[in-house]
Coordinates of C-alpha atoms and ligand atoms in Angstrom, one line a residue:
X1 CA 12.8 -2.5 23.8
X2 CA 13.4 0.0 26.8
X3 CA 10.5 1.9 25.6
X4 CA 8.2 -0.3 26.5
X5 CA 6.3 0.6 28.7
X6 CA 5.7 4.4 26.7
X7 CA 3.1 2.8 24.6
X8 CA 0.4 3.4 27.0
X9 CA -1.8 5.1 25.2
X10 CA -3.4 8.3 26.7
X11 CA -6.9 8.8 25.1
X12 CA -8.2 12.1 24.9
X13 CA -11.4 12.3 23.3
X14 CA -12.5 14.8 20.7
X15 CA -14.4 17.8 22.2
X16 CA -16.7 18.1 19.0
X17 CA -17.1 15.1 17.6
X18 CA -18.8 15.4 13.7
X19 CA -22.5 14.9 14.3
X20 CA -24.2 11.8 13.8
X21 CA -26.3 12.7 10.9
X22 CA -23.2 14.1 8.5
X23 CA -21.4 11.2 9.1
X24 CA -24.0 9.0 8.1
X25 CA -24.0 10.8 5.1
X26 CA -20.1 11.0 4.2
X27 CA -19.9 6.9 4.7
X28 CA -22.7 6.2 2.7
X29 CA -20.5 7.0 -0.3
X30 CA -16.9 7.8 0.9
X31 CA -15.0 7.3 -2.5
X32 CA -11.3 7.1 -1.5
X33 CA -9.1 8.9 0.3
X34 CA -11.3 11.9 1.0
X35 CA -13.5 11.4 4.0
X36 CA -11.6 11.7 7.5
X37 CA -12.7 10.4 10.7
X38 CA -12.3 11.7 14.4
X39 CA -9.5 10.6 16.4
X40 CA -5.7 10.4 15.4
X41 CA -2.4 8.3 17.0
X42 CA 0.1 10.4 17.7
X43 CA 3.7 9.0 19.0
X44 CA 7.0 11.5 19.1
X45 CA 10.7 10.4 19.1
X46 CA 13.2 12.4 20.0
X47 CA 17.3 11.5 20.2
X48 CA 18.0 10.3 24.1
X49 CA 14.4 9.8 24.8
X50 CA 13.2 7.4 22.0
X51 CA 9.3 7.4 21.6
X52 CA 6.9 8.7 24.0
X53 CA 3.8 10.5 24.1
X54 CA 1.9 8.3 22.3
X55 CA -1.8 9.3 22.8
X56 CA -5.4 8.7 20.8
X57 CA -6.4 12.3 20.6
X58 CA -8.5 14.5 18.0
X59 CA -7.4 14.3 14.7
X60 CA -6.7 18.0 14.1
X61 CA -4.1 20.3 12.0
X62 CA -0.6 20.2 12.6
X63 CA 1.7 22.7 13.4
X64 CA 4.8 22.4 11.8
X65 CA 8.0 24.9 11.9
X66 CA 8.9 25.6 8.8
X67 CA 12.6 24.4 9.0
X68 CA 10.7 20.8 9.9
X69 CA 13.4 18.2 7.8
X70 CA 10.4 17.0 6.3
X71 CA 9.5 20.0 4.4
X72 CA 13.0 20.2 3.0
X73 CA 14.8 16.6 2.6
X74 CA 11.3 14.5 2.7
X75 CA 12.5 12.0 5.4
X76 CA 9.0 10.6 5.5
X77 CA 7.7 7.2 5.2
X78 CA 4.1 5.7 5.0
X79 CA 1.7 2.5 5.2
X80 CA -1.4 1.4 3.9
X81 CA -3.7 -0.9 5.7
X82 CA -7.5 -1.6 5.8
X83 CA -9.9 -2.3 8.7
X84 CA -12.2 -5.2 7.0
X85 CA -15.6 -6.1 8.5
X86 CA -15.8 -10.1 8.6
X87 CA -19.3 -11.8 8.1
X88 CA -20.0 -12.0 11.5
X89 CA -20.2 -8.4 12.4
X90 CA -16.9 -7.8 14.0
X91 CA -13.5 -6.0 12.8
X92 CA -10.5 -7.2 11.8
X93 CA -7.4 -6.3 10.1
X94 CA -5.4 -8.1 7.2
X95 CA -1.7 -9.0 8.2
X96 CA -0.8 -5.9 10.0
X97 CA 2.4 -6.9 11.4
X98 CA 3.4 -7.5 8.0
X99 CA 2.8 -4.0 7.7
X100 CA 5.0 -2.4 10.8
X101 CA 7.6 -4.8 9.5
X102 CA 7.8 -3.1 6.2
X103 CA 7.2 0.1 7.7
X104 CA 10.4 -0.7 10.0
X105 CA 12.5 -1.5 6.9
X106 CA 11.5 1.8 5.2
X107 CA 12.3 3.8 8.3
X108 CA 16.0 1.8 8.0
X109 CA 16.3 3.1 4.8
X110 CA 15.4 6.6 5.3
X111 CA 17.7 6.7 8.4
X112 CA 14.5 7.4 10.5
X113 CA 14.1 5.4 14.1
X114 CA 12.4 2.1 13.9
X115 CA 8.6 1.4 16.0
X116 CA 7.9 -1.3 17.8
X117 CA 6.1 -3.7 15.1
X118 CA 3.8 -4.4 18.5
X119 CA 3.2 -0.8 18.9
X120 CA 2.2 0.1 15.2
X121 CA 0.1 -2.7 15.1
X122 CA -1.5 -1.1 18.7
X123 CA -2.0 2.0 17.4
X124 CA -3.8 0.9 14.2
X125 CA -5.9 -1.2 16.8
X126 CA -6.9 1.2 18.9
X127 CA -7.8 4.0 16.2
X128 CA -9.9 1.3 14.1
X129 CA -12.0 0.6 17.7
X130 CA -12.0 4.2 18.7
X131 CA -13.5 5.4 15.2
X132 CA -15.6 2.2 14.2
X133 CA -18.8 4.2 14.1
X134 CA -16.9 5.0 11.2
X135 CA -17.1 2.6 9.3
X136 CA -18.4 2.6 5.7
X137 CA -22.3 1.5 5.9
X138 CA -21.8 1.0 1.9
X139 CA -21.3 -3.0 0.9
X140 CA -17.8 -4.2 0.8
X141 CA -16.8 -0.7 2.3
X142 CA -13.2 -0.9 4.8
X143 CA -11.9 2.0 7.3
X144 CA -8.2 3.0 5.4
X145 CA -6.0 3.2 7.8
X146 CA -2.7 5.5 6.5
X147 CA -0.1 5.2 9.5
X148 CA 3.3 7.2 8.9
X149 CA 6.1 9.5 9.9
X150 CA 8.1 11.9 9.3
X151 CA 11.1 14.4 10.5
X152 CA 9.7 17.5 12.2
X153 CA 13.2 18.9 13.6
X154 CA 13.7 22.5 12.9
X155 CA 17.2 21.7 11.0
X156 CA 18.7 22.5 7.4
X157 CA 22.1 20.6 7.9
X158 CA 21.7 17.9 6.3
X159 CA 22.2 14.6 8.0
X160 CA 19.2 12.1 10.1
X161 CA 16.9 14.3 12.1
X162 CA 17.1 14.1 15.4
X163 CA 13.1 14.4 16.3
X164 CA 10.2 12.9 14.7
X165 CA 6.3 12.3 14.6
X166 CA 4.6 9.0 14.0
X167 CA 0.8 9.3 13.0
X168 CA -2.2 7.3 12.1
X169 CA -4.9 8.6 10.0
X170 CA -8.3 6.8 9.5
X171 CA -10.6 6.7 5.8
X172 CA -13.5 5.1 5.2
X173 CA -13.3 4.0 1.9
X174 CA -15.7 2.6 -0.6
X175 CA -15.8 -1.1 -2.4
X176 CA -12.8 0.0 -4.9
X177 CA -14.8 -1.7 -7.7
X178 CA -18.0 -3.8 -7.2
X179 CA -17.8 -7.2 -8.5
X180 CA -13.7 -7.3 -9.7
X181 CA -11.9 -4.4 -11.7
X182 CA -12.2 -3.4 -15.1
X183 CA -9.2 -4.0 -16.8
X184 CA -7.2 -1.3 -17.3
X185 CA -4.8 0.3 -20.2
X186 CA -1.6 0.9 -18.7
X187 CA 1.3 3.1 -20.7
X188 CA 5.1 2.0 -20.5
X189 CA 6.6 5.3 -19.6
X190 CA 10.0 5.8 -22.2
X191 CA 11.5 8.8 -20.1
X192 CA 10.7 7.8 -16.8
X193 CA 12.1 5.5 -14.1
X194 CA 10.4 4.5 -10.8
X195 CA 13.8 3.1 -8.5
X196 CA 17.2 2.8 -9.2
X197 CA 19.3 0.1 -8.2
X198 CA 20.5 1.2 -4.3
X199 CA 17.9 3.8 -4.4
X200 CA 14.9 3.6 -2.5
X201 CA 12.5 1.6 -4.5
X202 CA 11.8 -1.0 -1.8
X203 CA 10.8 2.1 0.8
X204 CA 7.4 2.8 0.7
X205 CA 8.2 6.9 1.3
X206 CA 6.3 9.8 -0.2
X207 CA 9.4 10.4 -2.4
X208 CA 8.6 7.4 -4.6
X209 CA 5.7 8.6 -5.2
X210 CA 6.1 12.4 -5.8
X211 CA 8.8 11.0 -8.7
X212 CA 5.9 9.1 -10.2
X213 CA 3.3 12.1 -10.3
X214 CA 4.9 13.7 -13.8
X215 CA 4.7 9.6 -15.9
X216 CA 1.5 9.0 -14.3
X217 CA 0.0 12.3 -15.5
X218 CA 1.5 11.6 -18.8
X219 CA -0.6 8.1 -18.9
X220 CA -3.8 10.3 -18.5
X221 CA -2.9 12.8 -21.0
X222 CA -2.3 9.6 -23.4
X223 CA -5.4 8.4 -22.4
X224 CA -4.2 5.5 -20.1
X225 CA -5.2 4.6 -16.8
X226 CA -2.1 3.9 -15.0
X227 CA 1.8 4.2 -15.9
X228 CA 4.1 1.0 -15.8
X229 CA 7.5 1.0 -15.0
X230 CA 10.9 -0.6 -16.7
X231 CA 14.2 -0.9 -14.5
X232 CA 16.8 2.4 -14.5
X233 CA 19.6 0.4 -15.7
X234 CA 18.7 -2.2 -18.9
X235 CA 15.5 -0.3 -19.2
X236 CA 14.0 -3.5 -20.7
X237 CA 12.5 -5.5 -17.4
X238 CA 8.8 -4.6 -16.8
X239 CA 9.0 -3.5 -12.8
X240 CA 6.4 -1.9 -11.4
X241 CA 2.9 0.4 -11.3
X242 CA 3.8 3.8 -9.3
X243 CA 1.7 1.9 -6.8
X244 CA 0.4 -1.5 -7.5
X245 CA 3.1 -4.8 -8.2
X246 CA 2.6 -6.7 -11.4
X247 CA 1.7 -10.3 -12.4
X248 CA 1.9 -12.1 -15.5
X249 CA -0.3 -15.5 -16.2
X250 CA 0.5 -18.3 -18.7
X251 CA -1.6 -20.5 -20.6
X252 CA 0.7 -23.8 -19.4
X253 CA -0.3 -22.6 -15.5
X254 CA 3.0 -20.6 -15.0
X255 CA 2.6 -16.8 -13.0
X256 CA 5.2 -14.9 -13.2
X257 CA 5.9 -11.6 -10.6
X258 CA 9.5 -9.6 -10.8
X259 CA 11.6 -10.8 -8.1
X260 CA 12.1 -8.2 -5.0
X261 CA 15.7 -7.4 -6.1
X262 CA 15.6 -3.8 -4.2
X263 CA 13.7 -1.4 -6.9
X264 CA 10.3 -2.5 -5.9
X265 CA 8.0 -2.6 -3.2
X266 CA 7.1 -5.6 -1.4
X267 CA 3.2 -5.6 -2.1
X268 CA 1.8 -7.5 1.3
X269 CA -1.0 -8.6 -1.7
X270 CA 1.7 -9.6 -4.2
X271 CA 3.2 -11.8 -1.3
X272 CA -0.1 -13.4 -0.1
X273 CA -1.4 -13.6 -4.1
X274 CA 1.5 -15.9 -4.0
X275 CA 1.0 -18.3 -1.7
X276 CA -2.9 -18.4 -2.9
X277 CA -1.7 -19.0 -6.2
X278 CA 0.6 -21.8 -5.0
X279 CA -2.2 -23.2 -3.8
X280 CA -4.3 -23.4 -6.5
X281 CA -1.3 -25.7 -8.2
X282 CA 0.1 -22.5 -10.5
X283 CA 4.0 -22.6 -11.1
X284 CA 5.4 -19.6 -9.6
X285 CA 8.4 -17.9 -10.8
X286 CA 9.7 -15.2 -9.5
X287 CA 12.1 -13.9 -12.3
X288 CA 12.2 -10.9 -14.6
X289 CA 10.0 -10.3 -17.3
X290 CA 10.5 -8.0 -20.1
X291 CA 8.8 -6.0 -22.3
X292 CA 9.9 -7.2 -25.8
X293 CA 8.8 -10.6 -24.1
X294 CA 5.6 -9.8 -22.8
X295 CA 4.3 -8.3 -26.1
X296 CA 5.4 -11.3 -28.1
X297 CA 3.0 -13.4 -25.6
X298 CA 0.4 -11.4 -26.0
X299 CA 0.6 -11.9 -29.6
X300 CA 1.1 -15.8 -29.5
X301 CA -1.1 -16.2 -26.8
X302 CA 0.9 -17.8 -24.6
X303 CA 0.1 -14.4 -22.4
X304 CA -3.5 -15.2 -21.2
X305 CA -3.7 -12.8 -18.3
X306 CA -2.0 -9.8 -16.7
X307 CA -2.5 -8.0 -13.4
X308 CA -1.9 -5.4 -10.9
X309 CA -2.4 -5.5 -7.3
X310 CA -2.5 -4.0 -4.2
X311 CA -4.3 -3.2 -0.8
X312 CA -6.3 -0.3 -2.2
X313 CA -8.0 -1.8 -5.3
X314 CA -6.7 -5.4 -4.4
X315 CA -6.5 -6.6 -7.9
X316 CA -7.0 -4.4 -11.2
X317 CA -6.6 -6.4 -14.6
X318 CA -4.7 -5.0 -17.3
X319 CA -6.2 -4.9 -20.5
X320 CA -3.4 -3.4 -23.1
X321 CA -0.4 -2.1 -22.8
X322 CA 0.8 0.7 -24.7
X323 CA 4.2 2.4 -25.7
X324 CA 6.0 5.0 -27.4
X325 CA 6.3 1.8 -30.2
X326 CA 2.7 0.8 -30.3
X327 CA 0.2 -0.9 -28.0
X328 CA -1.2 -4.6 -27.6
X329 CA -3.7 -6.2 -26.0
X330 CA -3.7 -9.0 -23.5
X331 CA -6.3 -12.0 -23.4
X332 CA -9.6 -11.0 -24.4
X333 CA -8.7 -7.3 -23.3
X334 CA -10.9 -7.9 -20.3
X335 CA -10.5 -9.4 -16.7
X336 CA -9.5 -12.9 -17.2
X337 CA -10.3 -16.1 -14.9
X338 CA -7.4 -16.4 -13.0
X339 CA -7.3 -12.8 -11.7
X340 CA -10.9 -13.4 -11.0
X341 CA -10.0 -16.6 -9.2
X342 CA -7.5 -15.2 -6.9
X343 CA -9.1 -11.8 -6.2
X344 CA -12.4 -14.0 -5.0
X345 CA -9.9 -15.9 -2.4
X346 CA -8.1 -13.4 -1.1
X347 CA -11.5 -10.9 -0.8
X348 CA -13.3 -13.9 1.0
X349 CA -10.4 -14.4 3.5
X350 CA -10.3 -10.6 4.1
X351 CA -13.9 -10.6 4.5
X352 CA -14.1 -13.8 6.4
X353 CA -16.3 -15.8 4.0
X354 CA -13.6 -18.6 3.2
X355 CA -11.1 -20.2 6.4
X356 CA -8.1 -18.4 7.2
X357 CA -6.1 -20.7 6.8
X358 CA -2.8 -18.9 7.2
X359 CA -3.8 -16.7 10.1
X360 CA -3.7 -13.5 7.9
X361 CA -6.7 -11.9 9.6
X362 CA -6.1 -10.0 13.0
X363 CA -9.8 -10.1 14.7
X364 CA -10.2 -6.8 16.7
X365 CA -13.5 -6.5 18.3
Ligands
LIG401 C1 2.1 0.1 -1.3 C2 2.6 -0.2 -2.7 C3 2.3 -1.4 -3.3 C4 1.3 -2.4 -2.8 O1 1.6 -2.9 -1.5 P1 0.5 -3.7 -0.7 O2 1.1 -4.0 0.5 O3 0.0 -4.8 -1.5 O4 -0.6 -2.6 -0.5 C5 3.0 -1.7 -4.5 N1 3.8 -0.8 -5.1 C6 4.1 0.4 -4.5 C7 5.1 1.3 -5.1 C8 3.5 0.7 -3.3 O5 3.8 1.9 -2.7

């Protein structure tokens, strides 16, 4: 709280901006996660002083000793948020301080300093309005904005760093999937664990996910799209994507989601799928699910639908499930109505085509 007043941002402009003409061409068609715009946030911490510097400047390579914590103990933590454009022209974002509030708990966990959830959500601001000629011209395109931090003290004891860097990167990003997902084939990886109990399944930190690289390459080479995770300890409970939460839907009107017992991440979707599908009258339960059991409602059809979601593809239907002991389908194999359902409300609330009734969307010029 003392640090107020260090969130004035100083803006310093980039010196050579790209042209005009290439990027016109690189948000025509930016894919994901490859396209880069202009301008950066940059805040520092350091023990005694707290945050400070925080300035809007180019976005430009970092220079990094190479004792930096990071590089050796991976204290680093991240968020993913998009930049929507409503129907009326102007920008806004999609629960954002439900963002710095998970990106607060991740930093407790990773005993990194915690940010201001009014100074995240600034910083996101001000980077979405300082690069908004940015923004995707393709339809249903969004400006991905990737704030995070990590521990650049020159140290190899090992113990909380003492110095650190918070940054916000911007991506245009293209409509994930046109009109809804095709369902995908997900494999139930047999060796591989996502989160322990007490571990840091609930962070969202870049450790997490370099622990899922090895099962998720082994769902390619299977010819899968994705890898779905069962808990470390019974290894029976169905948990997890390496990056998307997961929903099961009944034929009586009952959705089922894992409960957030600690091993998985708090989707901001997951929690905001919920309260849409309360709405439309389904009977929520947030309890564990296993595997044994969601095969055997496949078969009897009690099973109608299955799901993944998050804020990158929003929701991505899964079409069959397989495992070291055989695969099944679910539904017809394709999307089915109720993912369809919800996806359309939440993607008309983020776009602004439905009322927002809950006040998710943060309107920012
Ligand atoms: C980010 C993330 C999600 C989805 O969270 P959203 O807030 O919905 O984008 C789900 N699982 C993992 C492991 C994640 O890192």
């Amino acid at each position: 709280m003392a640090d107020a007043p260090a969130f004035e941002f100083s803006r310093i402009p980039h010196p050579a901006p790209v042209p005009g003409a290439t990027r016109a061409e690189a948000i025509a068609d930016p894919g994901f996660g490859k396209v880069f715009t202009d301008h950066m946030v940059s805040i520092v911490w350091s023990e005694g002083r707290g945050w400070h510097d925080a300035t809007i400047g180019p976005r430009e390579p970092l220079s990094l000793d190479p004792a930096a914590a990071v590089l050796h103990y991976a204290q680093e933590i991240f968020e993913g948020l998009k930049a929507y454009r409503l129907a009326d022209g102007s920008l806004a974002l999609f629960r954002p301080e439900e963002n710095a509030r998970r990106f607060n708990a991740s930093a407790r966990r990773l005993a990194m300093p915690e940010l201001p959830e009014e100074a995240f959500v600034e910083a996101v601001r001000q980077l979405v309005l300082a690069d908004k000629a940015w923004f995707p011209t393709v339809d249903g395109g969004s400006l991905y904005m990737r704030p995070f931090m990590f521990a650049d003290e020159p140290f190899l004891g090992v113990r909380p760093a003492k110095h650190y860097r918070f940054l916000v990167i911007c991506s245009p990003a293209g409509n994930y999937f046109k009109s809804g997902a095709p369902a995908v084939s997900i494999w139930v990886s047999r060796d591989y664990t996502r989160a322990a109990p007490g571990g840091t399944g609930a962070a969202k930190c870049g450790g997490n996910y370099a622990a899922s690289l090895v099962p998720q390459a082994e769902a390619i080479e299977r010819g899968h799209d994705q890898v779905v995770f069962l808990d470390a300890a019974e290894h029976k409970w169905v948990e997890e994507l390496g990056g998307m939460n997961v929903f099961f839907v009944f034929d009586d009107g009952t959705l089922i989601t894992p409960p957030l017992s600690g091993t998985i991440l708090p989707g901001i979707t997951r929690d905001s799928l919920l309260q849409l599908a309360r709405e439309e009258g389904l009977r929520i339960r947030e309890e564990r699910y296993s595997l044994n059991q969601w095969r055997a409602d496949a078969a009897s059809g009690k099973l109608v639908e299955s799901f993944a979601c998050g804020t990158a593809a929003v929701v991505t239907p899964i079409g069959r499930v397989a495992g070291e002991d055989g695969e099944f389908t679910v539904g017809s194999g394709g999307p089915g109505q109720m993912t369809s359902r919800l996806r359309e409300r939440l993607v008309a609330i983020q776009r602004g085509t439905a009322e927002d009734t809950h006040h998710w969307v943060t309107r920012i010029g």
